[in-house]
Amino acid sequence: MPSTEPAGPGRDRFSIPVSTLASGCSLSIPVLVITGARPGPRVGVSAMIHGDEIEGLLIVRELWRSIEPSELAGSLWMMPVANPLAMEAITRNTPIDMLDMNRLFPGAPDGWLSEQQAHAITNGFISRIDYLVDIHAGGTFPWVDYCYVLNDEALSRAFLSALLYKPATMYPGTTAAAALARNIAMTVVEIGGGYHDQADHVRAGVNGVRNMLRHLGALPGRVEHRDRQLLLHEIKVMRPRHGGLCLPVKPLAPGTWLDGRHALAEIVSPHSFETLETMTTPFERNVVVLSRNYATRINPGDYAFMIGNGATASWYD
Ligand SMILES: [Zn+2]
C-alpha cells in the first residue's frame, strides 16, 4: 500500500506495486497527484485499463500539465496507465494472461496477474478517492463518443457528451462495479479511438473533465451545461458472426440518427472477396454510438458497431 499522502499543495507521483514479473522486473501502476491549496473532494481519473485506448492517457497528460495546484480545491488523482503491459502490447487484454482486467474488479491478490492488478488498483486507488472518472475509447479500429450514467447523473452530464447511456445492468467486474460497491460516485466516459487524429477527442475530454471538476467545486468557474443531451437506455453491440474484412457502407459519426433498416457494413472474405454477411441497423430508430469508418480487419464476435435504440431514448432539457 503506498504511503504517499501529499503534505501540501503541489504535484506528486507514486506507484502502486503489483508484482514481480517472470523477467524479474517489477510491475507497478503509476499515479499522479495534484494537491490543491484548499480542502475539497479527492477526484480520481483512470486511463488505459484497456491497453489499446490511448486517448485517456493523452487527456491525463493535458490535465497534469494544465491544472495548477493553486486553483484546485481537494486533490486530483490520476492513473495514466492502469494496465502497463497491455499498453506496451497495444492490446485490450493483459498479454500475460489474456484476460480483460475490466471484467475482474475488485480483483484478487491470489488470482491471475490481471486479477492481482485489479486488486492493487481497487485498494491503492479506487478505495482512496471520493469520485472516479474512468476513461475508455473505441480501441484500435472503432471510434466512440458517449458517457455512462451510473450513480451520479449530474456528474455524467457534466462531461458534456452529446450521448449518455444508462444501462439496465452493468457488465460485472468493471471499475464501476468496484466503485459503486464502495459508494464512490463515478462515471465511465468513452471517447475517441480508430485511425483518426485524436486532437478533437482529447480537447473534448480535457474540457469535460475540467467541467466535472468545476461541477464538484474542485476548480473555480462557471459550470457548463450542454442542451439536448440524449439519454439512451438500450444499446445493441453489433458483433459479426464471421471475421474477415469489415467494409463500412459510409462513414458514420457517433450521434448520427438512422431511421429504419440501413446496411452498416459488409463482412467480406479475404480469400474470395464474397460477402459473408451484411450488418444492418437493429432498430426502427437508430443512433450511432460506435462505428468503423474505413476498411478494417475484424474478428468474429468483435465490436463492429454499437447502435442505440432511438425509440426508447429521452432528451434532457
Ligand atoms: Zn475500454
PDB file of C-alpha atoms and ligand atoms in Angstrom:
ATOM      1  CA  MET A   1       0.000   0.000   0.000  1.00  0.00           C
ATOM      2  CA  PRO A   2       1.516   3.324  -0.982  1.00  0.00           C
ATOM      3  CA  SER A   3       2.158   5.552   1.970  1.00  0.00           C
ATOM      4  CA  THR A   4       2.406   8.769  -0.013  1.00  0.00           C
ATOM      5  CA  GLU A   5      -0.074  11.351   1.163  1.00  0.00           C
ATOM      6  CA  PRO A   6       0.907  14.692  -0.347  1.00  0.00           C
ATOM      7  CA  ALA A   7       1.715  17.025   2.519  1.00  0.00           C
ATOM      8  CA  GLY A   8       0.599  20.265   0.912  1.00  0.00           C
ATOM      9  CA  PRO A   9      -0.253  21.927  -2.390  1.00  0.00           C
ATOM     10  CA  GLY A  10       1.821  20.648  -5.277  1.00  0.00           C
ATOM     11  CA  ARG A  11       2.437  17.748  -7.631  1.00  0.00           C
ATOM     12  CA  ASP A  12       3.405  14.275  -6.504  1.00  0.00           C
ATOM     13  CA  ARG A  13       3.865  10.867  -8.065  1.00  0.00           C
ATOM     14  CA  PHE A  14       3.774   7.428  -6.539  1.00  0.00           C
ATOM     15  CA  SER A  15       3.447   3.847  -7.740  1.00  0.00           C
ATOM     16  CA  ILE A  16       1.081   1.117  -6.660  1.00  0.00           C
ATOM     17  CA  PRO A  17       3.105  -2.121  -6.511  1.00  0.00           C
ATOM     18  CA  VAL A  18       1.528  -5.124  -8.246  1.00  0.00           C
ATOM     19  CA  SER A  19       4.035  -7.966  -8.624  1.00  0.00           C
ATOM     20  CA  THR A  20       7.413  -9.196  -9.838  1.00  0.00           C
ATOM     21  CA  LEU A  21       7.287 -10.360 -13.455  1.00  0.00           C
ATOM     22  CA  ALA A  22       8.997 -13.539 -14.720  1.00  0.00           C
ATOM     23  CA  SER A  23      11.788 -11.357 -16.090  1.00  0.00           C
ATOM     24  CA  GLY A  24      12.455 -10.084 -12.586  1.00  0.00           C
ATOM     25  CA  CYS A  25      11.189  -6.613 -13.458  1.00  0.00           C
ATOM     26  CA  SER A  26       8.713  -5.017 -11.084  1.00  0.00           C
ATOM     27  CA  LEU A  27       5.198  -4.268 -12.233  1.00  0.00           C
ATOM     28  CA  SER A  28       3.607  -1.223 -10.644  1.00  0.00           C
ATOM     29  CA  ILE A  29       0.926   1.282 -11.577  1.00  0.00           C
ATOM     30  CA  PRO A  30       1.894   4.955 -11.729  1.00  0.00           C
ATOM     31  CA  VAL A  31      -0.294   7.570 -10.014  1.00  0.00           C
ATOM     32  CA  LEU A  32      -0.011  11.346 -10.421  1.00  0.00           C
ATOM     33  CA  VAL A  33      -1.462  13.553  -7.693  1.00  0.00           C
ATOM     34  CA  ILE A  34      -2.155  17.281  -7.854  1.00  0.00           C
ATOM     35  CA  THR A  35      -2.955  18.541  -4.371  1.00  0.00           C
ATOM     36  CA  GLY A  36      -4.869  21.793  -4.201  1.00  0.00           C
ATOM     37  CA  ALA A  37      -4.435  24.770  -1.940  1.00  0.00           C
ATOM     38  CA  ARG A  38      -7.858  24.409  -0.327  1.00  0.00           C
ATOM     39  CA  PRO A  39      -9.853  21.471   1.063  1.00  0.00           C
ATOM     40  CA  GLY A  40     -12.189  19.723  -1.330  1.00  0.00           C
ATOM     41  CA  PRO A  41     -13.026  16.381  -2.911  1.00  0.00           C
ATOM     42  CA  ARG A  42     -10.491  13.773  -3.912  1.00  0.00           C
ATOM     43  CA  VAL A  43     -11.225  13.088  -7.583  1.00  0.00           C
ATOM     44  CA  GLY A  44      -9.719  10.143  -9.458  1.00  0.00           C
ATOM     45  CA  VAL A  45      -9.207   9.846 -13.201  1.00  0.00           C
ATOM     46  CA  SER A  46      -8.130   6.488 -14.617  1.00  0.00           C
ATOM     47  CA  ALA A  47      -6.951   5.707 -18.139  1.00  0.00           C
ATOM     48  CA  MET A  48      -5.743   2.697 -20.140  1.00  0.00           C
ATOM     49  CA  ILE A  49      -7.456  -0.048 -18.185  1.00  0.00           C
ATOM     50  CA  HIS A  50      -7.584  -1.339 -21.771  1.00  0.00           C
ATOM     51  CA  GLY A  51      -4.162  -1.034 -23.399  1.00  0.00           C
ATOM     52  CA  ASP A  52      -5.388  -0.057 -26.881  1.00  0.00           C
ATOM     53  CA  GLU A  53      -7.248   3.071 -25.699  1.00  0.00           C
ATOM     54  CA  ILE A  54      -4.611   5.781 -25.710  1.00  0.00           C
ATOM     55  CA  GLU A  55      -6.974   8.782 -25.575  1.00  0.00           C
ATOM     56  CA  GLY A  56      -7.316   8.684 -21.787  1.00  0.00           C
ATOM     57  CA  LEU A  57      -3.545   8.856 -21.444  1.00  0.00           C
ATOM     58  CA  LEU A  58      -3.467  11.937 -23.692  1.00  0.00           C
ATOM     59  CA  ILE A  59      -6.278  13.548 -21.683  1.00  0.00           C
ATOM     60  CA  VAL A  60      -4.454  12.882 -18.383  1.00  0.00           C
ATOM     61  CA  ARG A  61      -1.272  14.360 -19.885  1.00  0.00           C
ATOM     62  CA  GLU A  62      -3.074  17.629 -20.656  1.00  0.00           C
ATOM     63  CA  LEU A  63      -4.754  17.747 -17.227  1.00  0.00           C
ATOM     64  CA  TRP A  64      -1.408  17.115 -15.499  1.00  0.00           C
ATOM     65  CA  ARG A  65       0.236  19.914 -17.484  1.00  0.00           C
ATOM     66  CA  SER A  66      -2.563  22.457 -17.251  1.00  0.00           C
ATOM     67  CA  ILE A  67      -4.108  22.260 -13.755  1.00  0.00           C
ATOM     68  CA  GLU A  68      -2.296  24.360 -11.179  1.00  0.00           C
ATOM     69  CA  PRO A  69      -2.356  23.328  -7.502  1.00  0.00           C
ATOM     70  CA  SER A  70      -3.176  26.943  -6.602  1.00  0.00           C
ATOM     71  CA  GLU A  71      -6.519  26.797  -8.456  1.00  0.00           C
ATOM     72  CA  LEU A  72      -7.550  23.371  -7.151  1.00  0.00           C
ATOM     73  CA  ALA A  73      -9.664  22.521  -4.097  1.00  0.00           C
ATOM     74  CA  GLY A  74      -9.077  18.997  -2.848  1.00  0.00           C
ATOM     75  CA  SER A  75      -6.891  16.762  -4.965  1.00  0.00           C
ATOM     76  CA  LEU A  76      -6.810  15.158  -8.383  1.00  0.00           C
ATOM     77  CA  TRP A  77      -5.503  11.587  -8.510  1.00  0.00           C
ATOM     78  CA  MET A  78      -4.697  10.368 -11.993  1.00  0.00           C
ATOM     79  CA  MET A  79      -3.750   6.891 -13.148  1.00  0.00           C
ATOM     80  CA  PRO A  80      -2.422   7.459 -16.698  1.00  0.00           C
ATOM     81  CA  VAL A  81      -1.585   3.796 -17.463  1.00  0.00           C
ATOM     82  CA  ALA A  82      -3.722   1.399 -15.454  1.00  0.00           C
ATOM     83  CA  ASN A  83      -2.602  -1.636 -17.468  1.00  0.00           C
ATOM     84  CA  PRO A  84       1.070  -1.074 -18.428  1.00  0.00           C
ATOM     85  CA  LEU A  85       1.663  -4.461 -20.100  1.00  0.00           C
ATOM     86  CA  ALA A  86      -1.460  -4.092 -22.249  1.00  0.00           C
ATOM     87  CA  MET A  87      -0.407  -0.557 -23.179  1.00  0.00           C
ATOM     88  CA  GLU A  88       3.009  -1.824 -24.241  1.00  0.00           C
ATOM     89  CA  ALA A  89       1.433  -4.501 -26.461  1.00  0.00           C
ATOM     90  CA  ILE A  90      -1.439  -2.237 -27.700  1.00  0.00           C
ATOM     91  CA  THR A  91      -3.953  -4.884 -26.617  1.00  0.00           C
ATOM     92  CA  ARG A  92      -7.288  -4.589 -24.859  1.00  0.00           C
ATOM     93  CA  ASN A  93      -6.416  -7.511 -22.585  1.00  0.00           C
ATOM     94  CA  THR A  94      -3.352  -8.083 -20.405  1.00  0.00           C
ATOM     95  CA  PRO A  95      -0.948 -10.052 -22.669  1.00  0.00           C
ATOM     96  CA  ILE A  96       0.440 -12.342 -19.952  1.00  0.00           C
ATOM     97  CA  ASP A  97      -2.896 -13.982 -19.082  1.00  0.00           C
ATOM     98  CA  MET A  98      -5.007 -12.589 -21.984  1.00  0.00           C
ATOM     99  CA  LEU A  99      -7.712 -11.511 -19.546  1.00  0.00           C
ATOM    100  CA  ASP A 100      -9.813  -8.340 -19.730  1.00  0.00           C
ATOM    101  CA  MET A 101      -8.949  -6.579 -16.456  1.00  0.00           C
ATOM    102  CA  ASN A 102     -12.188  -4.595 -16.669  1.00  0.00           C
ATOM    103  CA  ARG A 103     -14.214  -7.741 -16.007  1.00  0.00           C
ATOM    104  CA  LEU A 104     -12.195  -8.731 -12.926  1.00  0.00           C
ATOM    105  CA  PHE A 105     -12.652  -5.911 -10.384  1.00  0.00           C
ATOM    106  CA  PRO A 106     -12.323  -5.783  -7.409  1.00  0.00           C
ATOM    107  CA  GLY A 107      -9.641  -8.344  -8.265  1.00  0.00           C
ATOM    108  CA  ALA A 108      -7.883 -10.913  -6.101  1.00  0.00           C
ATOM    109  CA  PRO A 109      -4.382 -10.954  -4.584  1.00  0.00           C
ATOM    110  CA  ASP A 110      -4.037 -14.682  -5.294  1.00  0.00           C
ATOM    111  CA  GLY A 111      -5.542 -14.724  -8.783  1.00  0.00           C
ATOM    112  CA  TRP A 112      -4.259 -14.283 -12.339  1.00  0.00           C
ATOM    113  CA  LEU A 113      -1.972 -11.306 -12.940  1.00  0.00           C
ATOM    114  CA  SER A 114      -4.921  -9.218 -14.222  1.00  0.00           C
ATOM    115  CA  GLU A 115      -6.811 -10.042 -11.008  1.00  0.00           C
ATOM    116  CA  GLN A 116      -3.795  -9.079  -8.893  1.00  0.00           C
ATOM    117  CA  GLN A 117      -3.518  -5.834 -10.844  1.00  0.00           C
ATOM    118  CA  ALA A 118      -7.232  -5.074 -10.401  1.00  0.00           C
ATOM    119  CA  HIS A 119      -6.883  -5.800  -6.682  1.00  0.00           C
ATOM    120  CA  ALA A 120      -3.942  -3.390  -6.402  1.00  0.00           C
ATOM    121  CA  ILE A 121      -5.910  -0.664  -8.229  1.00  0.00           C
ATOM    122  CA  THR A 122      -9.016  -1.224  -6.089  1.00  0.00           C
ATOM    123  CA  ASN A 123      -7.072  -0.867  -2.846  1.00  0.00           C
ATOM    124  CA  GLY A 124      -4.404   1.596  -3.902  1.00  0.00           C
ATOM    125  CA  PHE A 125      -6.567   3.950  -5.966  1.00  0.00           C
ATOM    126  CA  ILE A 126     -10.336   3.425  -6.123  1.00  0.00           C
ATOM    127  CA  SER A 127     -10.801   2.957  -2.369  1.00  0.00           C
ATOM    128  CA  ARG A 128      -8.878   6.170  -1.676  1.00  0.00           C
ATOM    129  CA  ILE A 129     -10.910   8.638  -3.750  1.00  0.00           C
ATOM    130  CA  ASP A 130     -14.369  10.248  -3.492  1.00  0.00           C
ATOM    131  CA  TYR A 131     -15.152  10.386  -7.229  1.00  0.00           C
ATOM    132  CA  LEU A 132     -13.926   8.341 -10.178  1.00  0.00           C
ATOM    133  CA  VAL A 133     -13.887   9.150 -13.872  1.00  0.00           C
ATOM    134  CA  ASP A 134     -12.749   6.080 -15.816  1.00  0.00           C
ATOM    135  CA  ILE A 135     -11.755   6.980 -19.386  1.00  0.00           C
ATOM    136  CA  HIS A 136     -12.161   4.462 -22.202  1.00  0.00           C
ATOM    137  CA  ALA A 137     -12.213   4.673 -26.002  1.00  0.00           C
ATOM    138  CA  GLY A 138     -13.075   2.611 -29.067  1.00  0.00           C
ATOM    139  CA  GLY A 139      -9.660   0.950 -29.391  1.00  0.00           C
ATOM    140  CA  THR A 140      -7.501   0.474 -32.477  1.00  0.00           C
ATOM    141  CA  PHE A 141     -10.257   0.425 -35.121  1.00  0.00           C
ATOM    142  CA  PRO A 142     -13.662   1.742 -33.922  1.00  0.00           C
ATOM    143  CA  TRP A 143     -14.394   5.174 -32.564  1.00  0.00           C
ATOM    144  CA  VAL A 144     -16.929   6.138 -29.969  1.00  0.00           C
ATOM    145  CA  ASP A 145     -18.296   9.132 -28.064  1.00  0.00           C
ATOM    146  CA  TYR A 146     -20.639   8.700 -25.084  1.00  0.00           C
ATOM    147  CA  CYS A 147     -20.745   8.707 -21.305  1.00  0.00           C
ATOM    148  CA  TYR A 148     -22.333   6.257 -18.867  1.00  0.00           C
ATOM    149  CA  VAL A 149     -24.910   7.347 -16.289  1.00  0.00           C
ATOM    150  CA  LEU A 150     -24.289   5.214 -13.192  1.00  0.00           C
ATOM    151  CA  ASN A 151     -24.751   6.521  -9.634  1.00  0.00           C
ATOM    152  CA  ASP A 152     -24.311  10.280 -10.265  1.00  0.00           C
ATOM    153  CA  GLU A 153     -26.296  11.576 -13.219  1.00  0.00           C
ATOM    154  CA  ALA A 154     -25.196  15.198 -12.785  1.00  0.00           C
ATOM    155  CA  LEU A 155     -21.529  14.162 -12.808  1.00  0.00           C
ATOM    156  CA  SER A 156     -22.079  12.205 -16.039  1.00  0.00           C
ATOM    157  CA  ARG A 157     -23.874  15.113 -17.712  1.00  0.00           C
ATOM    158  CA  ALA A 158     -21.043  17.444 -16.716  1.00  0.00           C
ATOM    159  CA  PHE A 159     -18.676  15.611 -19.083  1.00  0.00           C
ATOM    160  CA  LEU A 160     -20.768  17.285 -21.830  1.00  0.00           C
ATOM    161  CA  SER A 161     -21.106  14.275 -24.168  1.00  0.00           C
ATOM    162  CA  ALA A 162     -23.973  14.503 -26.656  1.00  0.00           C
ATOM    163  CA  LEU A 163     -24.869  10.869 -25.873  1.00  0.00           C
ATOM    164  CA  LEU A 164     -25.362   9.351 -22.435  1.00  0.00           C
ATOM    165  CA  TYR A 165     -26.191   5.753 -21.660  1.00  0.00           C
ATOM    166  CA  LYS A 166     -27.914   4.345 -18.602  1.00  0.00           C
ATOM    167  CA  PRO A 167     -27.611   0.556 -18.835  1.00  0.00           C
ATOM    168  CA  ALA A 168     -30.184  -1.640 -17.119  1.00  0.00           C
ATOM    169  CA  THR A 169     -27.259  -3.724 -15.863  1.00  0.00           C
ATOM    170  CA  MET A 170     -23.532  -3.040 -15.992  1.00  0.00           C
ATOM    171  CA  TYR A 171     -21.010  -5.650 -17.057  1.00  0.00           C
ATOM    172  CA  PRO A 172     -19.843  -7.422 -13.874  1.00  0.00           C
ATOM    173  CA  GLY A 173     -16.297  -6.844 -12.701  1.00  0.00           C
ATOM    174  CA  THR A 174     -15.758  -3.352 -14.108  1.00  0.00           C
ATOM    175  CA  THR A 175     -14.206  -0.396 -12.305  1.00  0.00           C
ATOM    176  CA  ALA A 176     -17.810   0.799 -11.984  1.00  0.00           C
ATOM    177  CA  ALA A 177     -18.742  -2.324 -10.026  1.00  0.00           C
ATOM    178  CA  ALA A 178     -15.808  -1.769  -7.644  1.00  0.00           C
ATOM    179  CA  ALA A 179     -16.552   1.955  -7.211  1.00  0.00           C
ATOM    180  CA  LEU A 180     -20.312   1.546  -6.830  1.00  0.00           C
ATOM    181  CA  ALA A 181     -19.840  -1.180  -4.188  1.00  0.00           C
ATOM    182  CA  ARG A 182     -17.745   1.328  -2.228  1.00  0.00           C
ATOM    183  CA  ASN A 183     -20.260   4.175  -2.641  1.00  0.00           C
ATOM    184  CA  ILE A 184     -17.844   6.172  -4.769  1.00  0.00           C
ATOM    185  CA  ALA A 185     -19.630   8.418  -7.253  1.00  0.00           C
ATOM    186  CA  MET A 186     -18.376   7.536 -10.683  1.00  0.00           C
ATOM    187  CA  THR A 187     -18.813   7.581 -14.393  1.00  0.00           C
ATOM    188  CA  VAL A 188     -17.239   5.890 -17.369  1.00  0.00           C
ATOM    189  CA  VAL A 189     -16.518   8.017 -20.418  1.00  0.00           C
ATOM    190  CA  GLU A 190     -15.926   6.556 -23.864  1.00  0.00           C
ATOM    191  CA  ILE A 191     -14.203   8.974 -26.196  1.00  0.00           C
ATOM    192  CA  GLY A 192     -12.186   8.549 -29.404  1.00  0.00           C
ATOM    193  CA  GLY A 193     -10.408   5.611 -30.984  1.00  0.00           C
ATOM    194  CA  GLY A 194      -9.705   4.428 -34.520  1.00  0.00           C
ATOM    195  CA  TYR A 195      -7.227   5.782 -37.052  1.00  0.00           C
ATOM    196  CA  HIS A 196      -8.155   9.412 -36.607  1.00  0.00           C
ATOM    197  CA  ASP A 197      -6.351  12.459 -35.384  1.00  0.00           C
ATOM    198  CA  GLN A 198      -7.360  12.305 -31.710  1.00  0.00           C
ATOM    199  CA  ALA A 199      -6.846  16.036 -31.046  1.00  0.00           C
ATOM    200  CA  ASP A 200     -10.572  16.875 -31.026  1.00  0.00           C
ATOM    201  CA  HIS A 201     -11.313  13.965 -28.689  1.00  0.00           C
ATOM    202  CA  VAL A 202      -8.504  14.947 -26.348  1.00  0.00           C
ATOM    203  CA  ARG A 203      -9.710  18.561 -26.309  1.00  0.00           C
ATOM    204  CA  ALA A 204     -13.286  17.442 -25.582  1.00  0.00           C
ATOM    205  CA  GLY A 205     -12.064  15.038 -22.892  1.00  0.00           C
ATOM    206  CA  VAL A 206      -9.969  17.678 -21.130  1.00  0.00           C
ATOM    207  CA  ASN A 207     -12.840  20.154 -21.346  1.00  0.00           C
ATOM    208  CA  GLY A 208     -15.240  17.525 -19.994  1.00  0.00           C
ATOM    209  CA  VAL A 209     -13.094  16.545 -17.003  1.00  0.00           C
ATOM    210  CA  ARG A 210     -12.420  20.205 -16.208  1.00  0.00           C
ATOM    211  CA  ASN A 211     -16.171  20.862 -16.279  1.00  0.00           C
ATOM    212  CA  MET A 212     -16.730  17.903 -13.942  1.00  0.00           C
ATOM    213  CA  LEU A 213     -14.141  19.382 -11.577  1.00  0.00           C
ATOM    214  CA  ARG A 214     -15.995  22.728 -11.647  1.00  0.00           C
ATOM    215  CA  HIS A 215     -19.263  20.869 -11.029  1.00  0.00           C
ATOM    216  CA  LEU A 216     -17.662  19.211  -7.966  1.00  0.00           C
ATOM    217  CA  GLY A 217     -16.289  22.512  -6.694  1.00  0.00           C
ATOM    218  CA  ALA A 218     -12.692  21.387  -7.240  1.00  0.00           C
ATOM    219  CA  LEU A 219     -11.985  24.063  -9.852  1.00  0.00           C
ATOM    220  CA  PRO A 220     -13.350  27.620  -9.873  1.00  0.00           C
ATOM    221  CA  GLY A 221     -15.532  28.953 -12.658  1.00  0.00           C
ATOM    222  CA  ARG A 222     -18.938  28.529 -14.194  1.00  0.00           C
ATOM    223  CA  VAL A 223     -20.207  25.007 -14.806  1.00  0.00           C
ATOM    224  CA  GLU A 224     -21.075  24.475 -18.474  1.00  0.00           C
ATOM    225  CA  HIS A 225     -24.317  22.737 -19.419  1.00  0.00           C
ATOM    226  CA  ARG A 226     -24.994  21.083 -22.737  1.00  0.00           C
ATOM    227  CA  ASP A 227     -28.548  21.334 -24.017  1.00  0.00           C
ATOM    228  CA  ARG A 228     -30.267  18.404 -25.674  1.00  0.00           C
ATOM    229  CA  GLN A 229     -28.121  15.604 -24.383  1.00  0.00           C
ATOM    230  CA  LEU A 230     -29.649  12.284 -25.410  1.00  0.00           C
ATOM    231  CA  LEU A 231     -30.075   9.564 -22.788  1.00  0.00           C
ATOM    232  CA  LEU A 232     -30.023   6.055 -24.251  1.00  0.00           C
ATOM    233  CA  HIS A 233     -31.452   3.140 -22.298  1.00  0.00           C
ATOM    234  CA  GLU A 234     -30.640   0.427 -24.809  1.00  0.00           C
ATOM    235  CA  ILE A 235     -27.531  -0.097 -26.924  1.00  0.00           C
ATOM    236  CA  LYS A 236     -27.031  -3.087 -29.195  1.00  0.00           C
ATOM    237  CA  VAL A 237     -23.414  -4.196 -29.566  1.00  0.00           C
ATOM    238  CA  MET A 238     -23.197  -5.397 -33.167  1.00  0.00           C
ATOM    239  CA  ARG A 239     -20.804  -8.349 -33.346  1.00  0.00           C
ATOM    240  CA  PRO A 240     -20.304 -10.118 -36.679  1.00  0.00           C
ATOM    241  CA  ARG A 241     -20.840 -13.838 -36.901  1.00  0.00           C
ATOM    242  CA  HIS A 242     -17.901 -14.085 -39.315  1.00  0.00           C
ATOM    243  CA  GLY A 243     -14.493 -12.460 -39.416  1.00  0.00           C
ATOM    244  CA  GLY A 244     -12.682 -11.011 -42.408  1.00  0.00           C
ATOM    245  CA  LEU A 245     -12.696  -7.538 -43.868  1.00  0.00           C
ATOM    246  CA  CYS A 246     -15.227  -5.111 -42.427  1.00  0.00           C
ATOM    247  CA  LEU A 247     -16.141  -2.666 -45.206  1.00  0.00           C
ATOM    248  CA  PRO A 248     -18.438   0.102 -43.928  1.00  0.00           C
ATOM    249  CA  VAL A 249     -21.045   1.460 -46.326  1.00  0.00           C
ATOM    250  CA  LYS A 250     -20.210   5.059 -45.363  1.00  0.00           C
ATOM    251  CA  PRO A 251     -18.547   6.987 -42.551  1.00  0.00           C
ATOM    252  CA  LEU A 252     -20.831   7.430 -39.541  1.00  0.00           C
ATOM    253  CA  ALA A 253     -20.129   9.732 -36.608  1.00  0.00           C
ATOM    254  CA  PRO A 254     -21.437   8.901 -33.129  1.00  0.00           C
ATOM    255  CA  GLY A 255     -24.749  10.700 -32.633  1.00  0.00           C
ATOM    256  CA  THR A 256     -25.941  10.134 -36.218  1.00  0.00           C
ATOM    257  CA  TRP A 257     -29.612   9.100 -36.460  1.00  0.00           C
ATOM    258  CA  LEU A 258     -30.682   6.440 -38.979  1.00  0.00           C
ATOM    259  CA  ASP A 259     -34.378   5.671 -39.304  1.00  0.00           C
ATOM    260  CA  GLY A 260     -35.304   2.190 -40.493  1.00  0.00           C
ATOM    261  CA  ARG A 261     -33.127  -0.594 -41.806  1.00  0.00           C
ATOM    262  CA  HIS A 262     -29.780   0.503 -43.210  1.00  0.00           C
ATOM    263  CA  ALA A 263     -26.762  -1.563 -44.191  1.00  0.00           C
ATOM    264  CA  LEU A 264     -23.842  -0.560 -41.979  1.00  0.00           C
ATOM    265  CA  ALA A 265     -21.069  -2.751 -43.363  1.00  0.00           C
ATOM    266  CA  GLU A 266     -20.274  -5.842 -45.386  1.00  0.00           C
ATOM    267  CA  ILE A 267     -18.124  -8.544 -43.834  1.00  0.00           C
ATOM    268  CA  VAL A 268     -16.074  -9.850 -46.764  1.00  0.00           C
ATOM    269  CA  SER A 269     -13.954 -12.987 -47.082  1.00  0.00           C
ATOM    270  CA  PRO A 270     -10.274 -12.127 -47.534  1.00  0.00           C
ATOM    271  CA  HIS A 271      -9.907 -15.287 -49.678  1.00  0.00           C
ATOM    272  CA  SER A 272     -12.749 -14.997 -52.194  1.00  0.00           C
ATOM    273  CA  PHE A 273     -13.986 -11.419 -51.558  1.00  0.00           C
ATOM    274  CA  GLU A 274     -17.544 -12.755 -51.288  1.00  0.00           C
ATOM    275  CA  THR A 275     -19.801 -11.109 -48.733  1.00  0.00           C
ATOM    276  CA  LEU A 276     -20.137 -13.356 -45.700  1.00  0.00           C
ATOM    277  CA  GLU A 277     -22.734 -11.177 -44.013  1.00  0.00           C
ATOM    278  CA  THR A 278     -24.223  -7.707 -44.104  1.00  0.00           C
ATOM    279  CA  MET A 279     -24.521  -5.864 -40.813  1.00  0.00           C
ATOM    280  CA  THR A 280     -27.705  -3.764 -40.629  1.00  0.00           C
ATOM    281  CA  THR A 281     -29.217  -1.340 -38.147  1.00  0.00           C
ATOM    282  CA  PRO A 282     -31.188  -3.267 -35.488  1.00  0.00           C
ATOM    283  CA  PHE A 283     -33.937  -0.764 -34.542  1.00  0.00           C
ATOM    284  CA  GLU A 284     -36.678   1.356 -36.111  1.00  0.00           C
ATOM    285  CA  ARG A 285     -34.884   4.455 -34.886  1.00  0.00           C
ATOM    286  CA  ASN A 286     -31.125   4.027 -34.631  1.00  0.00           C
ATOM    287  CA  VAL A 287     -28.480   6.231 -33.028  1.00  0.00           C
ATOM    288  CA  VAL A 288     -24.852   5.507 -33.900  1.00  0.00           C
ATOM    289  CA  VAL A 289     -22.751   5.138 -30.749  1.00  0.00           C
ATOM    290  CA  LEU A 290     -19.629   3.296 -32.008  1.00  0.00           C
ATOM    291  CA  SER A 291     -18.622   2.907 -35.636  1.00  0.00           C
ATOM    292  CA  ARG A 292     -15.883   1.828 -38.025  1.00  0.00           C
ATOM    293  CA  ASN A 293     -15.299   4.331 -40.795  1.00  0.00           C
ATOM    294  CA  TYR A 294     -12.834   2.546 -43.072  1.00  0.00           C
ATOM    295  CA  ALA A 295     -11.847  -0.959 -44.122  1.00  0.00           C
ATOM    296  CA  THR A 296     -10.552  -2.917 -41.136  1.00  0.00           C
ATOM    297  CA  ARG A 297      -9.750  -6.486 -40.160  1.00  0.00           C
ATOM    298  CA  ILE A 298     -12.493  -7.835 -37.949  1.00  0.00           C
ATOM    299  CA  ASN A 299     -12.677 -10.986 -35.824  1.00  0.00           C
ATOM    300  CA  PRO A 300     -15.904 -12.966 -35.314  1.00  0.00           C
ATOM    301  CA  GLY A 301     -17.648 -11.538 -32.238  1.00  0.00           C
ATOM    302  CA  ASP A 302     -15.615  -8.315 -32.274  1.00  0.00           C
ATOM    303  CA  TYR A 303     -17.058  -4.849 -31.652  1.00  0.00           C
ATOM    304  CA  ALA A 304     -18.155  -3.765 -35.141  1.00  0.00           C
ATOM    305  CA  PHE A 305     -20.778  -1.132 -34.277  1.00  0.00           C
ATOM    306  CA  MET A 306     -22.800  -0.053 -31.271  1.00  0.00           C
ATOM    307  CA  ILE A 307     -26.261   1.248 -32.063  1.00  0.00           C
ATOM    308  CA  GLY A 308     -28.605   2.916 -29.584  1.00  0.00           C
ATOM    309  CA  ASN A 309     -32.369   2.491 -29.686  1.00  0.00           C
ATOM    310  CA  GLY A 310     -33.721   5.956 -30.504  1.00  0.00           C
ATOM    311  CA  ALA A 311     -37.313   4.928 -29.770  1.00  0.00           C
ATOM    312  CA  THR A 312     -36.636   4.372 -26.057  1.00  0.00           C
ATOM    313  CA  ALA A 313     -34.198   7.291 -25.655  1.00  0.00           C
ATOM    314  CA  SER A 314     -35.095  10.565 -23.947  1.00  0.00           C
ATOM    315  CA  TRP A 315     -33.780  14.106 -24.236  1.00  0.00           C
ATOM    316  CA  TYR A 316     -32.550  16.121 -21.304  1.00  0.00           C
ATOM    317  CA  ASP A 317     -33.768  19.726 -21.316  1.00  0.00           C
TER     318      ASP A 317
HETATM  319 ZN    ZN B   1     -12.063   0.264 -22.536  1.00  0.00          ZN
END
